[in-house]
Short mmCIF file of C-alpha atoms in Angstrom, two decimals:
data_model
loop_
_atom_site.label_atom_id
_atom_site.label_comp_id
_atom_site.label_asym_id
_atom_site.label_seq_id
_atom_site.Cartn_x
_atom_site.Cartn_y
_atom_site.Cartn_z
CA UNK K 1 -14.98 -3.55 -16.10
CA UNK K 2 -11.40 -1.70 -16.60
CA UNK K 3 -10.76 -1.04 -20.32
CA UNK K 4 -7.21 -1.66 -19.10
CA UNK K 5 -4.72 -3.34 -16.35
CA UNK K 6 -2.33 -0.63 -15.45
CA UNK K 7 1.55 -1.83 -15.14
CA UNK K 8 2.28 -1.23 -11.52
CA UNK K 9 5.29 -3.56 -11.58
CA UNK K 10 7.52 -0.70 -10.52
CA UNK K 11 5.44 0.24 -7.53
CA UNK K 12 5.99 -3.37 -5.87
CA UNK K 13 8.70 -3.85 -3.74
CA UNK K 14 11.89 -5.30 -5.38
CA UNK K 15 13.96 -6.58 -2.47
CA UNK K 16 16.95 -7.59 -4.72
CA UNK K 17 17.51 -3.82 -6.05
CA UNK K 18 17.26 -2.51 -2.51
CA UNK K 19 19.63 -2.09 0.56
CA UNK K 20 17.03 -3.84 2.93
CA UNK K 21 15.94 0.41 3.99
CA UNK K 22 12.86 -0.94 5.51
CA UNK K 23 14.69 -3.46 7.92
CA UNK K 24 16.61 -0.49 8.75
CA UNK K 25 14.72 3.26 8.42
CA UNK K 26 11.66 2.02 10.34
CA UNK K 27 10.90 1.62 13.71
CA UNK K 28 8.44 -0.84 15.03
CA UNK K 29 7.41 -1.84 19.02
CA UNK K 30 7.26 -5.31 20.31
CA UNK K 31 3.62 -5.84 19.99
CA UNK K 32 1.31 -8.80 18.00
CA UNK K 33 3.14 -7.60 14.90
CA UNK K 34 6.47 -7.59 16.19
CA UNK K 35 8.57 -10.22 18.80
CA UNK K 36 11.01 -7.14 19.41
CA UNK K 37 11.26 -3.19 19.73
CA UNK K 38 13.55 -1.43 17.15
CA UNK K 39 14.60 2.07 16.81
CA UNK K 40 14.73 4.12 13.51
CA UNK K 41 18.07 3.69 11.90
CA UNK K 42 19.21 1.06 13.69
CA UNK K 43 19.22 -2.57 11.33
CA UNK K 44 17.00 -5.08 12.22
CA UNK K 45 18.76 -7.69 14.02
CA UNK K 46 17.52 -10.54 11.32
CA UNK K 47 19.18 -8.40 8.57
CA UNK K 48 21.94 -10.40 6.71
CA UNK K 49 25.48 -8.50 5.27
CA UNK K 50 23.97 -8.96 1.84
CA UNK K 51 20.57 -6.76 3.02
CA UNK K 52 18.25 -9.94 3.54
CA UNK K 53 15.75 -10.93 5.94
CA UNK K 54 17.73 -13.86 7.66
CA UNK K 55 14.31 -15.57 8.90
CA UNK K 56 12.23 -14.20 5.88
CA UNK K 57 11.01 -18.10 5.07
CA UNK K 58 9.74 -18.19 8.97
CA UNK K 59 8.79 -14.18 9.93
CA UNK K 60 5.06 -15.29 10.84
CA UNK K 61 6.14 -18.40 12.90
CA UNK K 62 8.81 -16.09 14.58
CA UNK K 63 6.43 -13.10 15.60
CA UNK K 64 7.52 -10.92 12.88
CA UNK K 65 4.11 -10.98 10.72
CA UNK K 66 3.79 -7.12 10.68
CA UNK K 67 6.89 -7.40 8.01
CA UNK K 68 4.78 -9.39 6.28
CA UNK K 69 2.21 -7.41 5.08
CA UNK K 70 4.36 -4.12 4.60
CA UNK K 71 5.28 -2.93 1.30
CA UNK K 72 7.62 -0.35 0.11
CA UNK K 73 5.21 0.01 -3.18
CA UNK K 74 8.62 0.49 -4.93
CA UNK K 75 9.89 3.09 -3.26
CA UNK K 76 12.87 0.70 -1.64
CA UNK K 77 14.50 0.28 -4.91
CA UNK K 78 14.45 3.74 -6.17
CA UNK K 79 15.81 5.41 -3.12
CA UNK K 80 18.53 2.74 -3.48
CA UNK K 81 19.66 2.92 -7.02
CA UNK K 82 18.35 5.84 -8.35
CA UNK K 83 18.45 8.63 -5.84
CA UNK K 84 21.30 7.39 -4.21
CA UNK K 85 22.95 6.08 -7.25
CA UNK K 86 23.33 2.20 -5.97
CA UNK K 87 25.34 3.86 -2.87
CA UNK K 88 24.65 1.57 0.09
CA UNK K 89 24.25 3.10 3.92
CA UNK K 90 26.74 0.73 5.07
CA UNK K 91 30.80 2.19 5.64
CA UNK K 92 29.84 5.44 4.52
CA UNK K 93 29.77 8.56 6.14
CA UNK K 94 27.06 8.73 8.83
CA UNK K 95 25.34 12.01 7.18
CA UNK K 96 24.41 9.79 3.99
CA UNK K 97 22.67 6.99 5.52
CA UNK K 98 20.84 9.35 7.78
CA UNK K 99 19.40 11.16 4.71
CA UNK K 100 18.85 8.12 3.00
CA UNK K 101 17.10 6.78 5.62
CA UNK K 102 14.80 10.08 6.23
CA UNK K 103 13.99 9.98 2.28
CA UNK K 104 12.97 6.70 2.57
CA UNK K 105 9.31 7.40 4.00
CA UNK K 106 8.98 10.37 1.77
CA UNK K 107 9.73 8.34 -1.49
CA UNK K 108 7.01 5.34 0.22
CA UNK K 109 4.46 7.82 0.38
CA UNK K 110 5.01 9.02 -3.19
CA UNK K 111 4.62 5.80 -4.46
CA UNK K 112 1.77 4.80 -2.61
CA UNK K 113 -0.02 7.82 -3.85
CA UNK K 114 1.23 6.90 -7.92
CA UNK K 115 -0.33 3.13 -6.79
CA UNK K 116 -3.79 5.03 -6.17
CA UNK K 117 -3.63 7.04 -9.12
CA UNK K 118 -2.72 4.44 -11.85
CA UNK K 119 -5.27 2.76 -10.03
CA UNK K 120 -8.13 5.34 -11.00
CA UNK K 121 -6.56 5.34 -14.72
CA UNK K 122 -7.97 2.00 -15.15
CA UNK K 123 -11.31 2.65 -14.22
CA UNK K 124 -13.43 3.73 -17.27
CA UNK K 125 -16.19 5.56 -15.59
CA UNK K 126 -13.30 7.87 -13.78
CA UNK K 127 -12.55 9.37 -17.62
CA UNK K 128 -14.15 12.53 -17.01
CA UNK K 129 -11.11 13.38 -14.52
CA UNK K 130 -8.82 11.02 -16.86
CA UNK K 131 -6.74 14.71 -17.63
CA UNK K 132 -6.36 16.17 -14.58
CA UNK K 133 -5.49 12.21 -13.41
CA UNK K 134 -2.53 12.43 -15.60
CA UNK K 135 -1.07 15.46 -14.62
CA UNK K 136 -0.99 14.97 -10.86
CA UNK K 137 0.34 11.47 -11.62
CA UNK K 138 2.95 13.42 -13.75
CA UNK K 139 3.28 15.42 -11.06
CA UNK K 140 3.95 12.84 -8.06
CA UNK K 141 6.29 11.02 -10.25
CA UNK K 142 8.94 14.31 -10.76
CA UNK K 143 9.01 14.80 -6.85
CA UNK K 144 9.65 11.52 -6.34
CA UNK K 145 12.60 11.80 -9.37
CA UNK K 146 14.24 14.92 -7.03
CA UNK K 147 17.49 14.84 -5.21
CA UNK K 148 17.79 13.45 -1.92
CA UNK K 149 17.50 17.32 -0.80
CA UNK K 150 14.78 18.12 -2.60
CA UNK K 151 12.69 15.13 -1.07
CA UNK K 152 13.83 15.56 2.63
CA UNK K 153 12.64 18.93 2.12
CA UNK K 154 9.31 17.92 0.40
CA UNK K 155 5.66 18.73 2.13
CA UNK K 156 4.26 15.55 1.38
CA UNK K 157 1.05 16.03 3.12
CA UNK K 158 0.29 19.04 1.14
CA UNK K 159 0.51 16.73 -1.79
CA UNK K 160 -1.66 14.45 -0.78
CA UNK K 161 -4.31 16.98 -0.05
CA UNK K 162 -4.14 17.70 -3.52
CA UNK K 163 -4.39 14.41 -5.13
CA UNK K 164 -6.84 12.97 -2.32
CA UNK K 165 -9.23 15.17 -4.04
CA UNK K 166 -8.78 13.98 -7.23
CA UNK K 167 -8.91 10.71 -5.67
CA UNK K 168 -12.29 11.20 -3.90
CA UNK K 169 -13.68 12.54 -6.91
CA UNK K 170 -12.83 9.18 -9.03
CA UNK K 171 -14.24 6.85 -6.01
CA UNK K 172 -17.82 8.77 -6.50
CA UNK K 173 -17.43 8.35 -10.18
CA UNK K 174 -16.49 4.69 -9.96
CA UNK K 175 -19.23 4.34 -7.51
CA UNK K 176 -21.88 5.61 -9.38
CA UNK K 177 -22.66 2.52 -11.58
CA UNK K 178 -23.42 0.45 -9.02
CA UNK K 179 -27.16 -0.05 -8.70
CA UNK K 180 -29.18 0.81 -5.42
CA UNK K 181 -28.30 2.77 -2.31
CA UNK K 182 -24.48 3.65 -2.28
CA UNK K 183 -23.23 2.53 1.48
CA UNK K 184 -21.52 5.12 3.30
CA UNK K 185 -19.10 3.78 5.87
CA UNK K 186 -16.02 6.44 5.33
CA UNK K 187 -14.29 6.00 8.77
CA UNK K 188 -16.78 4.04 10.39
CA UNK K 189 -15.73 2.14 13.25
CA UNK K 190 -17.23 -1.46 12.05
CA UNK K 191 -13.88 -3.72 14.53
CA UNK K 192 -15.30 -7.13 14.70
CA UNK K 193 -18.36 -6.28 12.94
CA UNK K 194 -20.72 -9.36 12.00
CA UNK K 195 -21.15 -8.93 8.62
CA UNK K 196 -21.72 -12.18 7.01
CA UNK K 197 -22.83 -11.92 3.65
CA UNK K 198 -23.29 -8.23 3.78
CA UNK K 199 -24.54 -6.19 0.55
CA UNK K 200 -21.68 -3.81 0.64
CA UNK K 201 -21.42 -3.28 -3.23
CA UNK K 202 -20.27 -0.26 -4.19
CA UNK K 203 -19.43 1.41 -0.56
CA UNK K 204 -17.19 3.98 0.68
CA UNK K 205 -15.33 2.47 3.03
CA UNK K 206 -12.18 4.76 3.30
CA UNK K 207 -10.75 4.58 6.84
CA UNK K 208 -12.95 2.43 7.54
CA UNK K 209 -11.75 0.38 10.78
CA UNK K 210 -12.33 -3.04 9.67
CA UNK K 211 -10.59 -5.09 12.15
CA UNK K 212 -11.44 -8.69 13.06
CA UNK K 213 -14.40 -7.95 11.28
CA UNK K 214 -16.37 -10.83 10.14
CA UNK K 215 -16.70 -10.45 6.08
CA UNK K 216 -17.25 -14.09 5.25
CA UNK K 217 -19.42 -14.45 2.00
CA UNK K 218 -19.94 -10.54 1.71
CA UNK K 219 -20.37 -8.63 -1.71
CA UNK K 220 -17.72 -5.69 -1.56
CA UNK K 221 -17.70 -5.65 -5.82
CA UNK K 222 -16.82 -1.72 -6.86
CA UNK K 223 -16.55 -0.66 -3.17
CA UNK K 224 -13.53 1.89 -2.45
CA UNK K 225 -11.04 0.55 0.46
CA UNK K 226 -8.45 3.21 -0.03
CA UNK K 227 -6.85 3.20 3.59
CA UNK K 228 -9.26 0.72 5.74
CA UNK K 229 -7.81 -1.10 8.58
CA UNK K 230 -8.35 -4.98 7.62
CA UNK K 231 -6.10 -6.12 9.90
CA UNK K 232 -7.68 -10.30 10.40
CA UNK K 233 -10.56 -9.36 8.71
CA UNK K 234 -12.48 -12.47 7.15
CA UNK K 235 -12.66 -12.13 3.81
CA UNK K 236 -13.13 -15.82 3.39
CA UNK K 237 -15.64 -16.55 0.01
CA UNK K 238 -15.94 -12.69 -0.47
CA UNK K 239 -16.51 -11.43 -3.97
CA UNK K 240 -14.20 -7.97 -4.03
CA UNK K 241 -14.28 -7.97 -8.00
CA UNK K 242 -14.04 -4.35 -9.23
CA UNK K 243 -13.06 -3.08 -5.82
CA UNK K 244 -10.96 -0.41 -5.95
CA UNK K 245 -7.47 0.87 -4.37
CA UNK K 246 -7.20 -2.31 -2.16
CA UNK K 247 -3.71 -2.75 -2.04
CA UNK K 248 -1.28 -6.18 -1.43
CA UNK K 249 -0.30 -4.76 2.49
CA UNK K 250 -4.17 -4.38 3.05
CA UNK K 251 -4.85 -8.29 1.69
CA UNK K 252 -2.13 -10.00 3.05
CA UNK K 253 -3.43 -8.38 6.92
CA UNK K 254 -6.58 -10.22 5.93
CA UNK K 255 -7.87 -13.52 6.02
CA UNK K 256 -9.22 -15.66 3.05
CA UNK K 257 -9.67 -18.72 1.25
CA UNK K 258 -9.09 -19.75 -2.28
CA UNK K 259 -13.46 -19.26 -2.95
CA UNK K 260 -12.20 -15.38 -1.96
CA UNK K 261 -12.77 -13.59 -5.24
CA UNK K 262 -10.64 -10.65 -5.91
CA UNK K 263 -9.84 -7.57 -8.73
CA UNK K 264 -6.64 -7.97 -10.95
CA UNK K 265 -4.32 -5.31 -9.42
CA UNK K 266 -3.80 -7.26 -6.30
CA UNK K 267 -2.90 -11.69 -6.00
CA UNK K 268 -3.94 -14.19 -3.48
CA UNK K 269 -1.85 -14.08 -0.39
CA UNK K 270 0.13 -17.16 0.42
CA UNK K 271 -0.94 -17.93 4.01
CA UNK K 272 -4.80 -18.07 2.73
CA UNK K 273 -6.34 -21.34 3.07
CA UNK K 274 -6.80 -23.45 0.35
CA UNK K 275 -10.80 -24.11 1.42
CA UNK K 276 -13.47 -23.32 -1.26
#
């Protein structure tokens, strides 16, 4: 159990405090996930004056389902009213939206890595590393504070080199409690797997290609998902209690059903059935 639930409200995107960047900074192909190509910069043709999604009530039904499951993890409304200072990319001077635009990404990934490491603060058994935790988190959260220079500038791999280690080392910790053989499946290539009812407690399944991959009924409690592809994964009747950085883009790729039984940081998404 987590002796607490971490408040991660800032790293979930806040459309109404942003300038609709990810309709506009991202590029995306025509593909499953998209009816229609787009190139970086350039704003999605659905976006509105007032920097919303014009079809956002219908995206799925109109081929658009890989907006859907993406998420800024806060990173949208920072860039927009705090390193920019609530200046919008629209009518100004073509050098400001570009940088706002390329700091975009950089700020994302900042986030997402302050997601993983709140994340690991809630697990009691990661304590031993609770310190050094702290500090990196202090850490990621002052480079993603700096000036639109300072961020465009940023090595942001190097970064995550550093606090992927901290990060591995709290998965083994968190792991460690679970009884019996710990599954190894870092990476493994497991697309359309059949693995109904599977005894996956307490795996490593980071990178773990997951797609289409039949999970109906399986235990996944205290198993680590940072990064794995569940793109129409069944996780219909799963029990994922005390699973561990499984974020909201991840779930919402995935298939389930109200039985579909899940840890506190993430919710239910919408589209899931309603079956047991």
């Amino acid at each position: 159990m987590r002796e607490h639930t971490a408040d991660q409200a800032e790293l979930r995107g806040d459309c109404e405090r942003c300038f609709g960047l990810c309709c506009v900074a991202l590029p995306f192909s025509r593909s499953a996930d998209f009816a229609v190509d787009k190139e970086a910069g350039k704003p999605c043709a659905n976006l509105r004056d007032d920097h919303r999604c014009g079809i956002h009530a219908r995206l799925r039904q109109s081929g658009f389902s890989g907006c859907t499951v993406y998420d800024c993890f806060g990173a949208g409304q920072r860039v927009s009213q705090v390193t920019f200072g609530g200046r919008d990319w629209r009518g100004g001077p073509p050098e400001h939206s570009r940088r706002m635009f390329d700091v975009f990404p950089v700020v994302r990934q900042l986030h997402e890595l302050l997601w993983y490491l709140t994340e690991a603060l809630a697990l009691p058994a990661v304590r031993p590393v609770h310190a050094d935790l702290r500090r990196v988190l202090a850490d990621t959260e002052r480079l993603a504070e700096g000036t639109p220079e300072e961020l465009a500038a940023l090595d942001v791999a190097a970064h995550r080199q550093r606090v992927n280690v901290l990060l591995l080392r709290s998965s083994e910790l968190a792991r460690a409690g679970t009884r019996g053989r710990k599954k190894n499946r870092r990476g493994a290539d497991l697309m359309g797997a059949r693995l109904k009812g599977a005894d996956l407690s307490g795996a490593d399944l980071r990178g773990a290609y997951l797609i289409a991959a039949d999970l109906t009924g399986a235990d996944l409690r205290g198993a680590d998902l940072i990064g794995a592809d569940l793109r129409d994964a069944d996780l219909t009747d799963a029990d994922l209690t005390g699973a561990f950085f499984l974020t909201q883009p991840q779930l919402t790729a995935v298939r389930g059903s109200a039985g579909t039984r899940l840890p506190d940081s993430v919710t239910h998404p919408a589209h899931w059935t309603a079956g047991s």
